[in-house]
PDB file of C-alpha atoms in Angstrom:
ATOM      1  CA  MET A  27      88.625  98.815  37.227  1.00 44.00           C
ATOM      2  CA  ASN A  28      85.938  96.748  37.371  1.00 49.00           C
ATOM      3  CA  ASN A  29      83.107  97.854  37.277  1.00 57.00           C
ATOM      4  CA  SER A  30      81.115  94.518  38.068  1.00 57.00           C
ATOM      5  CA  SER A  31      78.489  94.530  41.370  1.00 51.00           C
ATOM      6  CA  ASP A  32      78.717  91.952  44.133  1.00 45.00           C
ATOM      7  CA  SER A  33      76.451  89.537  42.253  1.00 48.00           C
ATOM      8  CA  GLY A  34      78.430  89.303  39.321  1.00 54.00           C
ATOM      9  CA  THR A  35      76.487  91.960  36.648  1.00 67.00           C
ATOM     10  CA  CYS A  36      78.145  94.182  35.067  1.00 76.00           C
ATOM     11  CA  LEU A  37      76.886  98.153  36.397  1.00 76.00           C
ATOM     12  CA  PRO A  38      76.376 100.331  33.309  1.00 76.00           C
ATOM     13  CA  ILE A  39      78.644 103.098  32.683  1.00 80.00           C
ATOM     14  CA  ALA A  40      77.678 106.305  31.046  1.00 79.00           C
ATOM     15  CA  GLN A  41      78.133 107.524  27.708  1.00 82.00           C
ATOM     16  CA  HIS A  42      79.451 110.227  25.594  1.00 83.00           C
ATOM     17  CA  MET A  43      77.801 112.780  24.748  1.00 85.00           C
ATOM     18  CA  SER A  44      78.688 112.772  21.437  1.00 89.00           C
ATOM     19  CA  ILE A  45      76.622 109.449  21.114  1.00 89.00           C
ATOM     20  CA  PRO A  46      73.301 110.628  21.090  1.00 88.00           C
ATOM     21  CA  VAL A  47      74.096 114.436  19.425  1.00 90.00           C
ATOM     22  CA  LEU A  48      75.117 113.025  16.314  1.00 92.00           C
ATOM     23  CA  MET A  49      72.470 110.158  16.638  1.00 90.00           C
ATOM     24  CA  CYS A  50      70.032 112.681  16.712  1.00 90.00           C
ATOM     25  CA  LEU A  51      71.869 114.935  14.091  1.00 92.00           C
ATOM     26  CA  VAL A  52      71.666 111.904  11.862  1.00 92.00           C
ATOM     27  CA  TYR A  53      67.914 110.422  12.443  1.00 90.00           C
ATOM     28  CA  PHE A  54      66.641 114.399  11.699  1.00 90.00           C
ATOM     29  CA  MET A  55      68.602 114.447   8.598  1.00 92.00           C
ATOM     30  CA  GLY A  56      67.117 110.894   7.341  1.00 90.00           C
ATOM     31  CA  PHE A  57      63.313 112.616   8.592  1.00 89.00           C
ATOM     32  CA  LEU A  58      63.469 115.396   6.613  1.00 91.00           C
ATOM     33  CA  LEU A  59      64.945 113.293   3.328  1.00 91.00           C
ATOM     34  CA  ASN A  60      61.982 110.856   3.801  1.00 90.00           C
ATOM     35  CA  PHE A  61      59.319 113.120   4.774  1.00 90.00           C
ATOM     36  CA  PHE A  62      60.298 114.862   1.676  1.00 90.00           C
ATOM     37  CA  SER A  63      60.497 111.433  -0.616  1.00 90.00           C
ATOM     38  CA  LEU A  64      57.297 110.382   0.800  1.00 91.00           C
ATOM     39  CA  TRP A  65      55.597 114.005   0.022  1.00 90.00           C
ATOM     40  CA  ILE A  66      57.434 112.685  -3.695  1.00 89.00           C
ATOM     41  CA  PHE A  67      55.758 109.683  -3.398  1.00 89.00           C
ATOM     42  CA  CYS A  68      52.043 110.954  -2.328  1.00 88.00           C
ATOM     43  CA  CYS A  69      52.017 114.356  -4.329  1.00 86.00           C
ATOM     44  CA  ARG A  70      53.918 114.218  -7.189  1.00 83.00           C
ATOM     45  CA  MET A  71      53.421 111.168  -8.863  1.00 83.00           C
ATOM     46  CA  SER A  72      49.621 110.306  -9.983  1.00 79.00           C
ATOM     47  CA  SER A  73      50.733 106.279 -11.053  1.00 81.00           C
ATOM     48  CA  TRP A  74      52.857 104.198  -9.494  1.00 87.00           C
ATOM     49  CA  SER A  75      54.406 100.379 -11.037  1.00 87.00           C
ATOM     50  CA  ALA A  76      55.182  97.703  -8.683  1.00 89.00           C
ATOM     51  CA  GLY A  77      59.344  99.315  -7.961  1.00 88.00           C
ATOM     52  CA  THR A  78      57.435 102.499  -6.545  1.00 89.00           C
ATOM     53  CA  ILE A  79      55.144 100.807  -3.717  1.00 92.00           C
ATOM     54  CA  LEU A  80      58.357  98.818  -2.745  1.00 93.00           C
ATOM     55  CA  GLN A  81      60.516 102.487  -2.540  1.00 92.00           C
ATOM     56  CA  PHE A  82      57.552 104.007  -1.259  1.00 93.00           C
ATOM     57  CA  CYS A  83      57.739 101.604   1.730  1.00 95.00           C
ATOM     58  CA  LEU A  84      61.492 101.748   2.495  1.00 94.00           C
ATOM     59  CA  ALA A  85      60.829 105.590   2.612  1.00 93.00           C
ATOM     60  CA  LEU A  86      58.052 104.733   5.188  1.00 93.00           C
ATOM     61  CA  SER A  87      60.597 102.055   7.267  1.00 93.00           C
ATOM     62  CA  ASP A  88      63.270 104.661   7.762  1.00 91.00           C
ATOM     63  CA  ALA A  89      60.623 106.702   9.450  1.00 89.00           C
ATOM     64  CA  LEU A  90      59.982 104.105  12.332  1.00 88.00           C
ATOM     65  CA  GLY A  91      62.887 105.655  14.001  1.00 85.00           C
ATOM     66  CA  THR A  92      62.540 109.109  14.404  1.00 86.00           C
ATOM     67  CA  PRO A  93      60.160 109.610  16.765  1.00 87.00           C
ATOM     68  CA  VAL A  94      62.768 107.164  19.709  1.00 89.00           C
ATOM     69  CA  THR A  95      65.874 109.440  18.591  1.00 89.00           C
ATOM     70  CA  PRO A  96      64.914 112.049  21.370  1.00 90.00           C
ATOM     71  CA  LEU A  97      64.290 109.601  23.851  1.00 91.00           C
ATOM     72  CA  ILE A  98      67.652 107.914  23.793  1.00 90.00           C
ATOM     73  CA  ALA A  99      69.103 111.321  23.486  1.00 88.00           C
ATOM     74  CA  VAL A 100      67.369 111.704  27.317  1.00 90.00           C
ATOM     75  CA  TYR A 101      68.585 107.966  27.947  1.00 90.00           C
ATOM     76  CA  PHE A 102      71.442 108.909  27.964  1.00 87.00           C
ATOM     77  CA  ALA A 103      72.045 112.629  29.516  1.00 86.00           C
ATOM     78  CA  MET A 104      70.595 110.570  32.476  1.00 87.00           C
ATOM     79  CA  GLY A 105      73.421 108.592  32.331  1.00 85.00           C
ATOM     80  CA  ASN A 106      71.581 105.279  31.508  1.00 86.00           C
ATOM     81  CA  ASN A 107      69.079 105.578  33.158  1.00 90.00           C
ATOM     82  CA  TRP A 108      65.982 105.038  31.390  1.00 92.00           C
ATOM     83  CA  PRO A 109      62.677 107.315  32.808  1.00 92.00           C
ATOM     84  CA  PHE A 110      60.137 106.422  30.394  1.00 92.00           C
ATOM     85  CA  GLY A 111      58.667 102.941  31.757  1.00 90.00           C
ATOM     86  CA  THR A 112      58.822  99.285  29.818  1.00 90.00           C
ATOM     87  CA  VAL A 113      55.638  99.748  27.826  1.00 91.00           C
ATOM     88  CA  VAL A 114      57.831 103.099  25.931  1.00 93.00           C
ATOM     89  CA  CYS A 115      61.354 101.567  26.440  1.00 92.00           C
ATOM     90  CA  THR A 116      60.044  97.881  24.265  1.00 90.00           C
ATOM     91  CA  VAL A 117      58.297 100.582  21.962  1.00 91.00           C
ATOM     92  CA  LYS A 118      61.215 102.288  21.674  1.00 91.00           C
ATOM     93  CA  ILE A 119      62.983  98.832  20.699  1.00 90.00           C
ATOM     94  CA  ALA A 120      60.480  97.995  18.813  1.00 90.00           C
ATOM     95  CA  LEU A 121      60.447 100.452  16.279  1.00 91.00           C
ATOM     96  CA  LEU A 122      64.191 100.857  15.831  1.00 89.00           C
ATOM     97  CA  SER A 123      64.517  97.556  15.233  1.00 89.00           C
ATOM     98  CA  SER A 124      61.546  97.343  12.786  1.00 90.00           C
ATOM     99  CA  GLN A 125      63.385 100.429  11.065  1.00 91.00           C
ATOM    100  CA  PHE A 126      66.597  98.804  10.148  1.00 91.00           C
ATOM    101  CA  TYR A 127      65.472  95.602   9.722  1.00 91.00           C
ATOM    102  CA  GLY A 128      62.626  96.304   7.300  1.00 93.00           C
ATOM    103  CA  SER A 129      64.710  98.625   6.069  1.00 93.00           C
ATOM    104  CA  ALA A 130      66.880  95.899   4.872  1.00 93.00           C
ATOM    105  CA  ILE A 131      64.002  93.574   3.721  1.00 94.00           C
ATOM    106  CA  PHE A 132      62.554  96.331   1.327  1.00 94.00           C
ATOM    107  CA  LEU A 133      65.949  96.666   0.384  1.00 93.00           C
ATOM    108  CA  THR A 134      66.158  92.772  -0.798  1.00 94.00           C
ATOM    109  CA  LEU A 135      63.077  93.216  -2.594  1.00 94.00           C
ATOM    110  CA  ILE A 136      63.968  96.077  -4.884  1.00 92.00           C
ATOM    111  CA  SER A 137      67.273  94.023  -5.589  1.00 91.00           C
ATOM    112  CA  PHE A 138      65.154  91.083  -6.412  1.00 92.00           C
ATOM    113  CA  HIS A 139      62.500  93.042  -8.074  1.00 90.00           C
ATOM    114  CA  ARG A 140      64.466  94.861 -10.513  1.00 87.00           C
ATOM    115  CA  TYR A 141      66.607  91.026 -10.944  1.00 87.00           C
ATOM    116  CA  LYS A 142      63.261  89.414 -12.151  1.00 87.00           C
ATOM    117  CA  ALA A 143      62.607  92.400 -14.159  1.00 81.00           C
ATOM    118  CA  VAL A 144      66.346  92.373 -16.252  1.00 80.00           C
ATOM    119  CA  VAL A 145      67.089  88.881 -16.101  1.00 80.00           C
ATOM    120  CA  HIS A 146      63.792  87.122 -16.160  1.00 77.00           C
ATOM    121  CA  PHE A 147      62.467  90.041 -18.971  1.00 71.00           C
ATOM    122  CA  ASN A 148      60.417  88.132 -21.033  1.00 69.00           C
ATOM    123  CA  LYS A 149      58.966  85.680 -18.619  1.00 71.00           C
ATOM    124  CA  SER A 150      55.776  86.653 -16.644  1.00 73.00           C
ATOM    125  CA  SER A 151      56.460  86.993 -12.360  1.00 77.00           C
ATOM    126  CA  ARG A 152      54.126  87.952  -9.741  1.00 83.00           C
ATOM    127  CA  MET A 153      56.937  90.439  -8.939  1.00 84.00           C
ATOM    128  CA  LYS A 154      55.810  92.735 -11.859  1.00 81.00           C
ATOM    129  CA  ASN A 155      51.987  92.102 -10.716  1.00 87.00           C
ATOM    130  CA  LYS A 156      51.621  95.838  -8.671  1.00 90.00           C
ATOM    131  CA  SER A 157      48.875  93.704  -6.598  1.00 92.00           C
ATOM    132  CA  PHE A 158      51.081  90.736  -5.098  1.00 93.00           C
ATOM    133  CA  ILE A 159      53.624  93.906  -4.035  1.00 94.00           C
ATOM    134  CA  LYS A 160      51.108  94.918  -2.071  1.00 94.00           C
ATOM    135  CA  LYS A 161      49.699  92.112  -0.908  1.00 94.00           C
ATOM    136  CA  LEU A 162      53.287  91.356  -0.017  1.00 95.00           C
ATOM    137  CA  CYS A 163      54.380  94.258   1.492  1.00 95.00           C
ATOM    138  CA  ALA A 164      51.427  94.416   3.859  1.00 96.00           C
ATOM    139  CA  GLY A 165      52.821  90.701   4.832  1.00 95.00           C
ATOM    140  CA  VAL A 166      56.559  92.431   5.480  1.00 95.00           C
ATOM    141  CA  TRP A 167      54.580  95.032   8.172  1.00 95.00           C
ATOM    142  CA  LEU A 168      52.864  92.425   9.700  1.00 95.00           C
ATOM    143  CA  PHE A 169      56.549  90.292  10.136  1.00 93.00           C
ATOM    144  CA  LEU A 170      57.787  93.618  11.463  1.00 92.00           C
ATOM    145  CA  ILE A 171      54.314  94.034  13.767  1.00 91.00           C
ATOM    146  CA  ALA A 172      54.858  90.155  14.783  1.00 90.00           C
ATOM    147  CA  HIS A 173      58.838  90.873  15.223  1.00 87.00           C
ATOM    148  CA  SER A 174      57.921  94.200  17.608  1.00 86.00           C
ATOM    149  CA  LEU A 175      56.060  91.980  19.837  1.00 87.00           C
ATOM    150  CA  VAL A 176      58.206  89.743  20.997  1.00 88.00           C
ATOM    151  CA  TYR A 177      60.230  92.439  22.243  1.00 85.00           C
ATOM    152  CA  PHE A 178      57.642  93.322  24.887  1.00 83.00           C
ATOM    153  CA  VAL A 179      57.646  89.859  26.413  1.00 84.00           C
ATOM    154  CA  ALA A 180      61.585  89.362  26.123  1.00 88.00           C
ATOM    155  CA  ILE A 181      63.190  92.745  26.490  1.00 89.00           C
ATOM    156  CA  PRO A 182      61.972  94.803  29.285  1.00 89.00           C
ATOM    157  CA  SER A 183      63.599  97.790  30.818  1.00 89.00           C
ATOM    158  CA  THR A 184      64.988  96.359  33.987  1.00 90.00           C
ATOM    159  CA  LYS A 185      67.107  97.444  37.179  1.00 89.00           C
ATOM    160  CA  VAL A 186      70.621  97.414  37.446  1.00 85.00           C
ATOM    161  CA  GLY A 187      72.034  98.664  40.556  1.00 80.00           C
ATOM    162  CA  LYS A 188      70.879 102.156  40.609  1.00 84.00           C
ATOM    163  CA  VAL A 189      69.230 102.592  37.005  1.00 88.00           C
ATOM    164  CA  THR A 190      66.675 101.635  35.101  1.00 91.00           C
ATOM    165  CA  GLN A 191      68.443  99.608  31.656  1.00 91.00           C
ATOM    166  CA  CYS A 192      66.466  99.435  28.190  1.00 91.00           C
ATOM    167  CA  LEU A 193      68.384  97.771  25.581  1.00 89.00           C
ATOM    168  CA  SER A 194      71.655  97.515  27.146  1.00 88.00           C
ATOM    169  CA  PHE A 195      74.210  94.059  28.098  1.00 87.00           C
ATOM    170  CA  SER A 196      74.314  95.433  31.657  1.00 85.00           C
ATOM    171  CA  GLN A 197      71.131  93.798  31.930  1.00 88.00           C
ATOM    172  CA  SER A 198      72.300  90.094  32.852  1.00 86.00           C
ATOM    173  CA  SER A 199      68.845  88.975  33.545  1.00 88.00           C
ATOM    174  CA  LEU A 200      68.099  89.286  29.960  1.00 90.00           C
ATOM    175  CA  THR A 201      71.290  87.137  28.480  1.00 91.00           C
ATOM    176  CA  ASN A 202      69.476  84.182  27.011  1.00 92.00           C
ATOM    177  CA  SER A 203      67.034  86.371  25.427  1.00 92.00           C
ATOM    178  CA  PHE A 204      69.525  88.939  23.637  1.00 92.00           C
ATOM    179  CA  PHE A 205      71.502  86.205  22.342  1.00 93.00           C
ATOM    180  CA  THR A 206      68.600  83.915  20.825  1.00 93.00           C
ATOM    181  CA  ILE A 207      67.125  87.302  19.622  1.00 92.00           C
ATOM    182  CA  GLY A 208      70.590  88.398  18.288  1.00 91.00           C
ATOM    183  CA  CYS A 209      71.612  85.403  16.297  1.00 93.00           C
ATOM    184  CA  VAL A 210      67.906  85.197  14.925  1.00 92.00           C
ATOM    185  CA  LEU A 211      68.398  89.175  13.792  1.00 91.00           C
ATOM    186  CA  VAL A 212      72.187  88.726  12.472  1.00 93.00           C
ATOM    187  CA  SER A 213      70.886  85.110  10.114  1.00 94.00           C
ATOM    188  CA  VAL A 214      67.404  86.102   9.051  1.00 92.00           C
ATOM    189  CA  GLY A 215      68.206  89.820   9.213  1.00 90.00           C
ATOM    190  CA  PHE A 216      71.057  90.423   7.957  1.00 93.00           C
ATOM    191  CA  LEU A 217      73.074  87.428   6.219  1.00 94.00           C
ATOM    192  CA  LEU A 218      69.802  86.115   4.374  1.00 95.00           C
ATOM    193  CA  PRO A 219      68.932  89.492   2.983  1.00 93.00           C
ATOM    194  CA  LEU A 220      72.731  90.564   1.800  1.00 93.00           C
ATOM    195  CA  SER A 221      73.287  87.202   0.515  1.00 94.00           C
ATOM    196  CA  ILE A 222      69.712  87.474  -1.880  1.00 94.00           C
ATOM    197  CA  SER A 223      70.726  90.758  -2.747  1.00 92.00           C
ATOM    198  CA  ALA A 224      74.257  89.698  -3.636  1.00 92.00           C
ATOM    199  CA  THR A 225      72.989  86.967  -6.065  1.00 93.00           C
ATOM    200  CA  CYS A 226      70.488  89.587  -7.580  1.00 90.00           C
ATOM    201  CA  TYR A 227      73.399  91.712  -8.690  1.00 88.00           C
ATOM    202  CA  PHE A 228      75.842  89.304 -10.115  1.00 89.00           C
ATOM    203  CA  GLN A 229      73.023  87.720 -12.243  1.00 88.00           C
ATOM    204  CA  ILE A 230      72.107  90.775 -13.690  1.00 84.00           C
ATOM    205  CA  LYS A 231      76.007  91.735 -14.159  1.00 82.00           C
ATOM    206  CA  ASN A 232      76.355  88.424 -15.790  1.00 83.00           C
ATOM    207  CA  ALA A 233      73.175  89.097 -17.812  1.00 78.00           C
ATOM    208  CA  LEU A 234      74.544  92.199 -19.137  1.00 74.00           C
ATOM    209  CA  THR A 235      77.598  90.498 -20.112  1.00 73.00           C
ATOM    210  CA  ARG A 236      75.617  88.242 -22.258  1.00 71.00           C
ATOM    211  CA  LEU A 237      73.763  91.175 -24.352  1.00 62.00           C
ATOM    212  CA  ASN A 238      73.091  90.812 -27.898  1.00 61.00           C
ATOM    213  CA  ASN A 239      71.216  93.340 -30.243  1.00 58.00           C
ATOM    214  CA  ILE A 240      69.963  96.135 -27.119  1.00 64.00           C
ATOM    215  CA  THR A 241      69.459  99.816 -28.247  1.00 66.00           C
ATOM    216  CA  THR A 242      71.053 102.046 -26.325  1.00 70.00           C
ATOM    217  CA  LYS A 243      67.422 102.837 -23.946  1.00 65.00           C
ATOM    218  CA  SER A 244      67.141  99.268 -23.008  1.00 66.00           C
ATOM    219  CA  LEU A 245      71.375  99.416 -22.016  1.00 69.00           C
ATOM    220  CA  LYS A 246      70.232 101.762 -20.015  1.00 72.00           C
ATOM    221  CA  VAL A 247      67.634 100.734 -18.197  1.00 69.00           C
ATOM    222  CA  LYS A 248      69.537  97.283 -16.998  1.00 75.00           C
ATOM    223  CA  LEU A 249      72.629  99.399 -16.106  1.00 77.00           C
ATOM    224  CA  LYS A 250      70.372 101.472 -13.772  1.00 77.00           C
ATOM    225  CA  SER A 251      69.187  98.811 -12.716  1.00 78.00           C
ATOM    226  CA  GLN A 252      72.545  96.743 -11.645  1.00 80.00           C
ATOM    227  CA  ARG A 253      73.788 100.397 -10.487  1.00 82.00           C
ATOM    228  CA  MET A 254      70.298 100.620  -7.899  1.00 83.00           C
ATOM    229  CA  ILE A 255      70.993  97.222  -6.269  1.00 87.00           C
ATOM    230  CA  GLN A 256      74.270  97.773  -5.980  1.00 87.00           C
ATOM    231  CA  MET A 257      73.389 100.709  -3.745  1.00 87.00           C
ATOM    232  CA  CYS A 258      71.910  98.442  -2.041  1.00 89.00           C
ATOM    233  CA  LEU A 259      74.260  96.453  -1.140  1.00 91.00           C
ATOM    234  CA  ILE A 260      76.900  99.584   0.133  1.00 91.00           C
ATOM    235  CA  ILE A 261      73.815  99.840   2.306  1.00 91.00           C
ATOM    236  CA  PHE A 262      74.166  97.139   3.545  1.00 92.00           C
ATOM    237  CA  GLY A 263      78.123  97.082   4.177  1.00 91.00           C
ATOM    238  CA  ILE A 264      78.283 100.655   4.996  1.00 92.00           C
ATOM    239  CA  CYS A 265      74.985 101.048   7.707  1.00 92.00           C
ATOM    240  CA  PHE A 266      73.822  97.395   8.384  1.00 94.00           C
ATOM    241  CA  LEU A 267      77.301  95.398   9.081  1.00 94.00           C
ATOM    242  CA  PRO A 268      78.751  97.450  11.562  1.00 94.00           C
ATOM    243  CA  MET A 269      75.667  96.949  14.067  1.00 93.00           C
ATOM    244  CA  ASN A 270      75.571  93.522  13.499  1.00 94.00           C
ATOM    245  CA  VAL A 271      79.206  92.386  13.694  1.00 94.00           C
ATOM    246  CA  THR A 272      78.961  94.359  16.769  1.00 94.00           C
ATOM    247  CA  ARG A 273      76.050  93.136  18.466  1.00 93.00           C
ATOM    248  CA  THR A 274      76.769  89.367  18.127  1.00 93.00           C
ATOM    249  CA  ALA A 275      80.472  90.165  19.608  1.00 93.00           C
ATOM    250  CA  ALA A 276      78.211  91.568  22.332  1.00 91.00           C
ATOM    251  CA  ILE A 277      76.199  88.838  22.573  1.00 92.00           C
ATOM    252  CA  VAL A 278      78.808  86.164  22.565  1.00 92.00           C
ATOM    253  CA  ILE A 279      80.539  88.140  25.556  1.00 91.00           C
ATOM    254  CA  ILE A 280      77.778  88.231  28.039  1.00 89.00           C
ATOM    255  CA  LYS A 281      76.836  84.706  27.243  1.00 90.00           C
ATOM    256  CA  PHE A 282      80.167  83.491  27.614  1.00 91.00           C
ATOM    257  CA  TYR A 283      82.416  85.359  29.192  1.00 87.00           C
ATOM    258  CA  PRO A 284      80.222  87.591  31.411  1.00 83.00           C
ATOM    259  CA  GLU A 285      83.153  88.684  34.076  1.00 83.00           C
ATOM    260  CA  HIS A 286      85.030  90.959  30.968  1.00 85.00           C
ATOM    261  CA  CYS A 287      83.121  94.103  32.233  1.00 86.00           C
ATOM    262  CA  HIS A 288      85.282  96.296  30.439  1.00 87.00           C
ATOM    263  CA  MET A 289      84.709  94.555  26.792  1.00 89.00           C
ATOM    264  CA  VAL A 290      81.254  94.440  27.819  1.00 86.00           C
ATOM    265  CA  HIS A 291      81.091  98.412  28.498  1.00 88.00           C
ATOM    266  CA  HIS A 292      83.745  98.825  25.041  1.00 90.00           C
ATOM    267  CA  VAL A 293      81.395  96.789  22.729  1.00 91.00           C
ATOM    268  CA  GLN A 294      77.934  98.374  24.453  1.00 89.00           C
ATOM    269  CA  THR A 295      79.734 101.590  23.128  1.00 91.00           C
ATOM    270  CA  ALA A 296      80.720 100.576  20.184  1.00 93.00           C
ATOM    271  CA  TYR A 297      77.046  99.401  19.431  1.00 92.00           C
ATOM    272  CA  TYR A 298      75.285 102.489  20.606  1.00 91.00           C
ATOM    273  CA  ALA A 299      77.846 103.883  17.848  1.00 92.00           C
ATOM    274  CA  SER A 300      76.978 101.766  15.429  1.00 93.00           C
ATOM    275  CA  TRP A 301      73.113 103.205  15.167  1.00 90.00           C
ATOM    276  CA  ILE A 302      74.415 106.645  14.122  1.00 91.00           C
ATOM    277  CA  VAL A 303      76.276 104.629  11.631  1.00 92.00           C
ATOM    278  CA  ALA A 304      73.166 102.421  10.559  1.00 91.00           C
ATOM    279  CA  GLY A 305      71.022 105.537  10.488  1.00 90.00           C
ATOM    280  CA  LEU A 306      72.988 106.268   7.650  1.00 91.00           C
ATOM    281  CA  ASN A 307      70.702 104.074   5.522  1.00 91.00           C
ATOM    282  CA  CYS A 308      67.702 106.716   6.051  1.00 90.00           C
ATOM    283  CA  CYS A 309      69.947 109.417   4.624  1.00 90.00           C
ATOM    284  CA  LEU A 310      71.715 107.028   1.487  1.00 89.00           C
ATOM    285  CA  ASP A 311      67.780 105.851   0.877  1.00 89.00           C
ATOM    286  CA  PRO A 312      66.417 108.818  -0.665  1.00 87.00           C
ATOM    287  CA  VAL A 313      69.968 108.954  -3.222  1.00 84.00           C
ATOM    288  CA  LEU A 314      68.583 105.296  -4.357  1.00 84.00           C
ATOM    289  CA  TYR A 315      64.674 106.869  -5.150  1.00 84.00           C
ATOM    290  CA  TYR A 316      66.677 109.225  -7.232  1.00 79.00           C
ATOM    291  CA  PHE A 317      68.758 107.988  -9.259  1.00 74.00           C
ATOM    292  CA  GLY A 318      66.975 104.118  -9.485  1.00 71.00           C
ATOM    293  CA  SER A 319      63.685 105.394 -10.590  1.00 71.00           C
ATOM    294  CA  GLN A 320      62.711 107.740 -13.403  1.00 71.00           C
ATOM    295  CA  ASN A 321      59.307 108.308 -12.488  1.00 75.00           C
ATOM    296  CA  PHE A 322      60.386 110.129  -8.804  1.00 76.00           C
ATOM    297  CA  LYS A 323      63.561 112.043 -10.515  1.00 75.00           C
ATOM    298  CA  ASP A 324      61.252 113.270 -13.275  1.00 75.00           C
ATOM    299  CA  ALA A 325      59.096 114.671  -9.880  1.00 74.00           C
ATOM    300  CA  PHE A 326      61.871 115.976  -7.884  1.00 65.00           C
ATOM    301  CA  PRO A 327      62.514 118.685  -9.838  1.00 59.00           C
ATOM    302  CA  SER A 328      58.764 119.656 -10.790  1.00 52.00           C
ATOM    303  CA  PHE A 329      56.858 121.915  -8.760  1.00 47.00           C
ATOM    304  CA  LYS A 330      54.889 122.432 -10.855  1.00 47.00           C
ATOM    305  CA  ALA A 331      50.500 122.075  -9.602  1.00 45.00           C
ATOM    306  CA  LYS A 332      50.395 119.195 -12.196  1.00 47.00           C
ATOM    307  CA  PRO A 333      51.849 115.828 -10.224  1.00 48.00           C
ATOM    308  CA  ALA A 334      54.185 114.497 -13.118  1.00 47.00           C
ATOM    309  CA  GLU A 335      52.707 112.297 -15.624  1.00 47.00           C
ATOM    310  CA  PRO A 336      53.300 108.948 -15.012  1.00 47.00           C
ATOM    311  CA  GLN A 337      55.721 106.971 -17.659  1.00 47.00           C
ATOM    312  CA  GLN A 338      56.852 103.438 -18.651  1.00 47.00           C
ATOM    313  CA  SER A 339      58.423 102.272 -15.964  1.00 48.00           C
ATOM    314  CA  ASP A 340      62.259 101.914 -16.196  1.00 49.00           C
ATOM    315  CA  THR A 341      61.622  97.950 -15.083  1.00 47.00           C
ATOM    316  CA  GLU A 342      58.626  97.389 -17.612  1.00 45.00           C
ATOM    317  CA  MET A 343      60.990  97.865 -20.515  1.00 41.00           C
ATOM    318  CA  THR A 344      61.823  94.549 -22.189  1.00 42.00           C
ATOM    319  CA  PRO A 345      65.278  94.429 -24.181  1.00 41.00           C
ATOM    320  CA  ASN A 346      66.471  91.137 -25.891  1.00 40.00           C
ATOM    321  CA  LEU A 347      68.878  89.369 -23.993  1.00 39.00           C
ATOM    322  CA  MET A 348      70.877  86.938 -25.867  1.00 37.00           C
TER     323      MET A 348
END
């Protein structure tokens, strides 16, 4: 069956309702977990370390995609017909993209922060300075806002056949925009953060093999840092890899093989399904806070009126390396 129009445009097809249903379930669960995490950060922890600031920003970025999930469900339920207008379409794309790539950036910064604290614990570093971390996080949010503005110009909703499409590979008039933005996102938004996080992990792993005369408590802190970065890498692999692979495959097909509509439709369905998998990072990141931050873990089970007392930051303990 050839689902193309006379002009050669691949006409959109309706997506199975299991996609929006699962998406809503995953994002709703992620919203509850991250809302609880944000409450812990804001109400149960009286003092924040530099690492806590990064974790708070990660939780905040994870919550960005939740408000637009019901709109996506309506979009699929109406047969891929977007009824909310161009502005809401671009807001939807901007929030989802900022959630995915904001999470990737903050996961990378958490990994780098742990790397500096473990491998270069005896050297002064701006990554240990709360004032610098606040400015760094502000810079990331400004970058995400600027990145979101690109979508207002490059990827609006358009009419395809009899329906209005929003972030659909059937929008043939936006092929060049999809290709350019997709190449930037997969390289700068995924491969670069993944490479940095992987490098931090192996640097810490190598440092642990050279430990000498280290206390049990300090070794525990170092191993916790290694596990935390390992968790970041797992989130990259499970959550963000499928989305980047399917989108890259889709933009290559629509750019160079637009006549293969059946391939476009299959890859687009896989891409929408990968949003569900990517949304799992909202559920996995709170696990990262619990097992990676002693202050967060101490505040978690305590529901007394008094907030948890600040403790020495995990990354401020300085065991002897070498």
